[in-house]
Tab-separated table of C-alpha atoms and ligand atoms in Angstrom:
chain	number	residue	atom	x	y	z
A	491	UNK	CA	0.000	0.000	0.000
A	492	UNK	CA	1.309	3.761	-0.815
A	493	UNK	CA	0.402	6.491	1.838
A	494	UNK	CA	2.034	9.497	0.625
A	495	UNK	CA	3.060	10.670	-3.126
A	496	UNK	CA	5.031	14.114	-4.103
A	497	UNK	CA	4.492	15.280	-7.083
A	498	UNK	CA	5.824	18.686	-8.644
A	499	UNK	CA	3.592	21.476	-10.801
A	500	UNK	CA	5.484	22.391	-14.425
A	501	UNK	CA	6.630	25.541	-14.165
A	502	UNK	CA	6.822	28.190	-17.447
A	503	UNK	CA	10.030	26.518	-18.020
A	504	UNK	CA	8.519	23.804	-18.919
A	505	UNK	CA	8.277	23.457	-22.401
A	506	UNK	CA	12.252	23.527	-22.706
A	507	UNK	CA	12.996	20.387	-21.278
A	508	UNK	CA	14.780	17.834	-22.391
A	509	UNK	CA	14.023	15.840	-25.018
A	510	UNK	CA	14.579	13.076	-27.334
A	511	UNK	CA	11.026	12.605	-29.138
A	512	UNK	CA	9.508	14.906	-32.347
A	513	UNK	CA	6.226	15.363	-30.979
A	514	UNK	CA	6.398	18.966	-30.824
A	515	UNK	CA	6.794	21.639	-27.565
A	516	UNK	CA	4.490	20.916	-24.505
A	517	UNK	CA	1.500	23.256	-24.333
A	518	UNK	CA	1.889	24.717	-20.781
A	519	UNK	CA	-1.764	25.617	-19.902
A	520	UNK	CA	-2.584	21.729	-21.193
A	521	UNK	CA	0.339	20.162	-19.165
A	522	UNK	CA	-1.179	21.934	-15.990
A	523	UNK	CA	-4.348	20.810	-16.777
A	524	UNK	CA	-3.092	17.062	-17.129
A	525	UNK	CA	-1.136	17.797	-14.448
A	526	UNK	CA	-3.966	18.537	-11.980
A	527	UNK	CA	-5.833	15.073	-13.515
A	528	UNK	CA	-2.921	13.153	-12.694
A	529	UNK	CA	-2.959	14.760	-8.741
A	530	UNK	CA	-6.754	13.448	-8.809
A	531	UNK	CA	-5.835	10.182	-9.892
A	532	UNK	CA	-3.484	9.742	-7.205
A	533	UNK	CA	-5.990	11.130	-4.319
A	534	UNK	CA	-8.451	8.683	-5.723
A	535	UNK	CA	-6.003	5.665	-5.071
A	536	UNK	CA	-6.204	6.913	-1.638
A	537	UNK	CA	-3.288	8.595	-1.191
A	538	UNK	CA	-2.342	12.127	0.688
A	539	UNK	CA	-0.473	14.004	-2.806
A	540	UNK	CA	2.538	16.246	-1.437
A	541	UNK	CA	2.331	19.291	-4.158
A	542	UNK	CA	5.535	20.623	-4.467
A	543	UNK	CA	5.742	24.433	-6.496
A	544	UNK	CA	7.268	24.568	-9.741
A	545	UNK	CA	11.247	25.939	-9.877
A	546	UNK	CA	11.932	27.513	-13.189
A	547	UNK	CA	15.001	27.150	-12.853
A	548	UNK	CA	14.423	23.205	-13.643
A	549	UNK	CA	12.596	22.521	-16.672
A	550	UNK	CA	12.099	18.500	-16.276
A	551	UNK	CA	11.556	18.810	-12.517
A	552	UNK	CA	8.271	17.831	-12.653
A	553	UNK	CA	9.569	14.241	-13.208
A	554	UNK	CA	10.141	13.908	-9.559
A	555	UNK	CA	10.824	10.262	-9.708
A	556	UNK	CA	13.877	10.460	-10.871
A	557	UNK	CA	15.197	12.194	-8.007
A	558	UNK	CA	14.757	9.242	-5.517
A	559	UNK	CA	14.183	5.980	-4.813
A	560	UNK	CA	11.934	5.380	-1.732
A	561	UNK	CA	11.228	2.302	0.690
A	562	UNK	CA	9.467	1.966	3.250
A	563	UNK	CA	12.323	2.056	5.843
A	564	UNK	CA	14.675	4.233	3.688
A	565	UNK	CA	15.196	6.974	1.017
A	566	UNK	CA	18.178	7.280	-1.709
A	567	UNK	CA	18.955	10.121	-3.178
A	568	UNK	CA	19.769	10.162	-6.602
A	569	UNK	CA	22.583	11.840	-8.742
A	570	UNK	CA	20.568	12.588	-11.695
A	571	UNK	CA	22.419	11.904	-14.764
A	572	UNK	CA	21.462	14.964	-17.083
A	573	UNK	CA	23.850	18.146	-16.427
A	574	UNK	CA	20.710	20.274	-16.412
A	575	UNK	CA	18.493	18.149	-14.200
A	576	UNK	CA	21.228	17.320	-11.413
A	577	UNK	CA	20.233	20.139	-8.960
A	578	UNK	CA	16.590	19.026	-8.789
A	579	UNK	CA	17.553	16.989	-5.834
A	580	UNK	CA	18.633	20.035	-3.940
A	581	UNK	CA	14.311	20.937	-3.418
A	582	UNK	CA	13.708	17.453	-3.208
A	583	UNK	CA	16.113	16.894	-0.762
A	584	UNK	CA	14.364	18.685	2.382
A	585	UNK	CA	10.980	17.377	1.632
A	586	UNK	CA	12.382	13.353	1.420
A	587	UNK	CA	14.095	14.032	4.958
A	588	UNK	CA	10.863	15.538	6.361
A	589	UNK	CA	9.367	11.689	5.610
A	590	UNK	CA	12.385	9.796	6.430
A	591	UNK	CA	14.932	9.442	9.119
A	592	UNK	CA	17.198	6.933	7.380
A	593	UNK	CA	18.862	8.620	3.464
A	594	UNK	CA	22.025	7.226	1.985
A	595	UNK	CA	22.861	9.016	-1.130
A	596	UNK	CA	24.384	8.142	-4.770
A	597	UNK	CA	27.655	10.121	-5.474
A	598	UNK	CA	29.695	11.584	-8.325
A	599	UNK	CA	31.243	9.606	-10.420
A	600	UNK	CA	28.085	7.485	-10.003
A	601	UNK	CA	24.728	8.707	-11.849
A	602	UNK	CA	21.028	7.368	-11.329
A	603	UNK	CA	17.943	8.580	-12.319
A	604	UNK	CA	14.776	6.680	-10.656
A	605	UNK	CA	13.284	5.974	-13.423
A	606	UNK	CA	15.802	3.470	-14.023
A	607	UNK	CA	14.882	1.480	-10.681
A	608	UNK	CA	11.901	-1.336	-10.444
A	609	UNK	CA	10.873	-2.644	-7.519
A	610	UNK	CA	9.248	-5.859	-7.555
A	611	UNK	CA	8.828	-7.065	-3.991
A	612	UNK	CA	11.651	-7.352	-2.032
A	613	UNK	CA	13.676	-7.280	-5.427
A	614	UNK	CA	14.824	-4.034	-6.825
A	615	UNK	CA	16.267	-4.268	-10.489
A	616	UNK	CA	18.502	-1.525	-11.901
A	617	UNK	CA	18.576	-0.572	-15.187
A	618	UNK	CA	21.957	1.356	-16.921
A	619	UNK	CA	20.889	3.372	-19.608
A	620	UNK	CA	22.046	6.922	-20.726
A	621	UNK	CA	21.415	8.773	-17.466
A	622	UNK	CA	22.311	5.644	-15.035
A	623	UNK	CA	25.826	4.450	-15.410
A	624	UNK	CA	27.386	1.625	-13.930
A	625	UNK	CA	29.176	3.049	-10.757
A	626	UNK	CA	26.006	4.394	-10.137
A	627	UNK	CA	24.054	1.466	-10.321
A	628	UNK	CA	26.756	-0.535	-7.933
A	629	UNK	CA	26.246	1.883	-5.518
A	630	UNK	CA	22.685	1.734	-4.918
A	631	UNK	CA	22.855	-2.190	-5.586
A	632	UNK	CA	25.182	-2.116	-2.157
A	633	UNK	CA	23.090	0.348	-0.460
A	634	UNK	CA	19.915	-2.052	-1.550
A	635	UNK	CA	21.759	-5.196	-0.349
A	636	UNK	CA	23.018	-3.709	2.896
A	637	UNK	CA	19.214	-2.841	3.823
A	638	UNK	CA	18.693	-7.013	2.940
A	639	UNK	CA	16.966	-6.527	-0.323
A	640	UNK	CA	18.245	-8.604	-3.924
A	641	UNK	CA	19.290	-5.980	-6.607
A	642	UNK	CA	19.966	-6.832	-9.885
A	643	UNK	CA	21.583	-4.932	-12.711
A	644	UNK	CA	20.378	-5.043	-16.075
A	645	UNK	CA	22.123	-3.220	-19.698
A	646	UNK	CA	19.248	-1.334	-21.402
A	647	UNK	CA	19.258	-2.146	-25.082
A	648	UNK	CA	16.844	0.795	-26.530
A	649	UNK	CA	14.919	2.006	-23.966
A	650	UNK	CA	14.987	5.609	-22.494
A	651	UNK	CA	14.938	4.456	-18.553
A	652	UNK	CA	14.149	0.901	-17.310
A	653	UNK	CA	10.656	1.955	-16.445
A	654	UNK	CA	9.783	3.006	-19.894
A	655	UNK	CA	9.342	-0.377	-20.618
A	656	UNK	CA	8.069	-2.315	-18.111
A	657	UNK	CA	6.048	-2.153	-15.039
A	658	UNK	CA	4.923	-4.185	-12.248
A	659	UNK	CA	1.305	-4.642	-11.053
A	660	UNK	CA	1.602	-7.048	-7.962
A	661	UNK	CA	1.188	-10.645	-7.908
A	662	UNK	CA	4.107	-11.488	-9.569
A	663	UNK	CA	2.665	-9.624	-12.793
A	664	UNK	CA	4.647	-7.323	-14.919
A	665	UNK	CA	3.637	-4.976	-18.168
A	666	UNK	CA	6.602	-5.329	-20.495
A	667	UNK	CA	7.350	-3.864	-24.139
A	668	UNK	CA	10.054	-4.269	-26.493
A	669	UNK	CA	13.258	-5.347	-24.946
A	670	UNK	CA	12.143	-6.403	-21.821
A	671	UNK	CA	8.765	-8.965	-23.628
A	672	UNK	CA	11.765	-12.187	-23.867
A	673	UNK	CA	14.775	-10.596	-21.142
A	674	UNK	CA	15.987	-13.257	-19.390
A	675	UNK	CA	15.677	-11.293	-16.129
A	676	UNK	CA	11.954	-11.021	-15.819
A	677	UNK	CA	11.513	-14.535	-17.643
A	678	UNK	CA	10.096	-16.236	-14.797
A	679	UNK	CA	7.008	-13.202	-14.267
A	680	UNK	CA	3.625	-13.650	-15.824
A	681	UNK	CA	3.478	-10.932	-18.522
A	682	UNK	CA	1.329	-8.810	-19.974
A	683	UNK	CA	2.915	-8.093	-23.038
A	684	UNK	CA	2.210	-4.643	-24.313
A	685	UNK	CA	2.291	-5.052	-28.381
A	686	UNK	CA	4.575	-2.198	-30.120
A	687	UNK	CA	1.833	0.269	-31.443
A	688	UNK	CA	0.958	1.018	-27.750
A	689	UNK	CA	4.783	0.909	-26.075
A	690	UNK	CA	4.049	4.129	-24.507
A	691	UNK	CA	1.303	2.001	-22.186
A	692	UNK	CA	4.433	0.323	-20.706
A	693	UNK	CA	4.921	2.670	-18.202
A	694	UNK	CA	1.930	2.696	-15.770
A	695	UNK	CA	1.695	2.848	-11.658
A	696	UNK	CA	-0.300	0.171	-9.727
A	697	UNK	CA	-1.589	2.519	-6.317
A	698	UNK	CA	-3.249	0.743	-4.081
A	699	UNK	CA	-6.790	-0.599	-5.885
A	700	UNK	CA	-5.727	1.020	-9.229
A	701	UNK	CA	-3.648	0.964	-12.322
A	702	UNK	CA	-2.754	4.598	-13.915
A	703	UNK	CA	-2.396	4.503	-17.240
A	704	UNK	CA	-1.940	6.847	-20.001
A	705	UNK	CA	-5.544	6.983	-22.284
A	706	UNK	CA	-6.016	5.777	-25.666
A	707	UNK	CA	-4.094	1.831	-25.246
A	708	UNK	CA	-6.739	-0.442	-25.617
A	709	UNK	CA	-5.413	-3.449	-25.956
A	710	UNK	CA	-3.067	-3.058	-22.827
A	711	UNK	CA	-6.125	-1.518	-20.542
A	712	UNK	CA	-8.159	-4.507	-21.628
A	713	UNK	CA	-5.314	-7.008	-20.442
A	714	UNK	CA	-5.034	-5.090	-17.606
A	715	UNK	CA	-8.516	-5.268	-16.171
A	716	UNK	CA	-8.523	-8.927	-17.577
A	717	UNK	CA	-5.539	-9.535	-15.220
A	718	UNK	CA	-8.236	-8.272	-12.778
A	719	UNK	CA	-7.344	-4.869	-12.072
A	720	UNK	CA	-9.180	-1.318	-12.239
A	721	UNK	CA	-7.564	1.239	-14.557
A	722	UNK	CA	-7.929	4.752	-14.542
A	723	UNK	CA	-6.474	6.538	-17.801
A	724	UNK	CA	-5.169	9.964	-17.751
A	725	UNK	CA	-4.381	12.017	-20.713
A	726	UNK	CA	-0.582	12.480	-21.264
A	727	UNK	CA	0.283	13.728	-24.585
A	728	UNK	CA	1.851	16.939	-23.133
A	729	UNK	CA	4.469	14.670	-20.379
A	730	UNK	CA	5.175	12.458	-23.446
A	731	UNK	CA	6.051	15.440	-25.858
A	732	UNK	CA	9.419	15.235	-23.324
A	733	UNK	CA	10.190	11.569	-23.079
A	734	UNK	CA	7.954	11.735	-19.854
A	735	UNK	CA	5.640	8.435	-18.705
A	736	UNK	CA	3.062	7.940	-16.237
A	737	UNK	CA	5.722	6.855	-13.431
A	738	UNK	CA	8.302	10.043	-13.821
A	739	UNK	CA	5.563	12.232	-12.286
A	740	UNK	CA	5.501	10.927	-8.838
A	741	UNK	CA	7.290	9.384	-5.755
A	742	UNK	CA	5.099	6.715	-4.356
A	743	UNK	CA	5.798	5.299	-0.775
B	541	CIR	C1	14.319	13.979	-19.168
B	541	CIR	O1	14.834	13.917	-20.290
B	541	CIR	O2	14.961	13.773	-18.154
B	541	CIR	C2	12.853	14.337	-19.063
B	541	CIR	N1	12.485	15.151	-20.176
B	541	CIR	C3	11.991	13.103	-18.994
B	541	CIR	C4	12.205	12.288	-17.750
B	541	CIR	C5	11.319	11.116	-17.677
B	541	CIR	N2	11.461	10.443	-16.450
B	541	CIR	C6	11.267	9.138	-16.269
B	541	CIR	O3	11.067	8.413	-17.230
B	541	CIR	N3	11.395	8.669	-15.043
């Protein structure tokens, strides 16, 4: 069960994050508005949504989860791996410690971004992709395995962060696309295998009762709910015009 999720409001900034995708510049006034949708999604899961202000000064700092990965009994810290993203962690830094007592920290040379980091049970894998490199990844590996959980560290092929493409739902199920349908890592999971058209899908959020997942994926919603759980889509064109999914807007814990 999540209690507590922080999200982060765009700012004007916004629209010049970074990106890798041709979909065009982010309409502010519609992020906001998706924004707010997403905030209601998460209250309806049931949990209390910490709303942090936008910093202009941080164009992609509404993708707070790549600025921490959180436990139950312990934060990390991330070092986030894109020159112009790495001082988001400075605002997040005071609001983590005002939830947690226990915060070990990733450090230069090392790089993370949360986004690369899956937790299924008590079994956190670790993707290393463009903005997680491998130092980083050992470090938070040790850190995992010091507080008695399994890590394991896996080479993205294509994929922007882990995350983008695959989830987990619970009950041993994950949502996977692309590289991660046949990796030998998540072999032994039942799947639900997210065909190519609707990859974005890949990245959704069980909370609590619900799945959160972006709208207009039928196929994946209807394997969803066949697996047996609710969905609740939310409009995300404006997150995805900057590489953004479902998961990068919130810590959940
Ligand atoms: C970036 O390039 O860092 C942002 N425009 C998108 C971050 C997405 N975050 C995530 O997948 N966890």
């Amino acid at each position: 069960m999540f209690k507590n999720t922080i999200v982060k409001t765009p700012g004007e900034s916004y629209v010049n994050g970074l990106t890798t995708s041709d979909l065009g510049q982010p309409i502010l006034e519609k992020a906001l508005e998706q924004h707010q949708a997403y905030v209601e999604a998460l209250k309806k899961c049931g949990t209390e949504v910490t709303i942090l202000p936008s910093n202009l000064e941080f164009p992609d700092s509404t993708f707070v989860e790549d600025t921490a990965v959180l436990t139950p009994k312990f934060a990390v810290i991330s070092n986030p791996g894109a020159l112009s993203r790495n001082g988001e962690i400075r605002d997040m830094e005071p609001v983590i410690k005002s939830f947690y007592e226990t915060i070990h920290y990733i450090k230069a040379p090392g790089t993370l971004d949360g986004g690369d980091i899956l937790q299924i049970e008590d079994h956190f894998y670790i993707g290393i992709s463009a903005r997680t490199n491998r130092e980083g990844a050992e470090q938070l590996k040790q850190i995992l395995e010091s507080e008695g959980f399994k890590a394991t560290i896996v080479q993205l092929e294509k994929f922007f962060h882990l995350k983008t493409g695959i989830t987990y739902l619970g009950n041993q199920t994950i949502v996977a696309a692309g590289e991660f349908i046949d990796h030998p890592d998540f072999n032994h999971y039942e799947k639900i295998i997210v065909p190519p058209e609707e990859e974005y899908a890949a990245n959704c959020i069980r909370v609590n009762d619900y799945v959160i997942m972006p709208a207009g994926y039928p196929i994946t919603k209807q394997k969803i709910n066949e697996a047996g759980y609710q969905t609740i889509e939310l409009e995300m064109s404006e997150f995805r015009k900057l590489d953004g999914g479902l998961s990068c807007l919130s810590l959940r814990f």
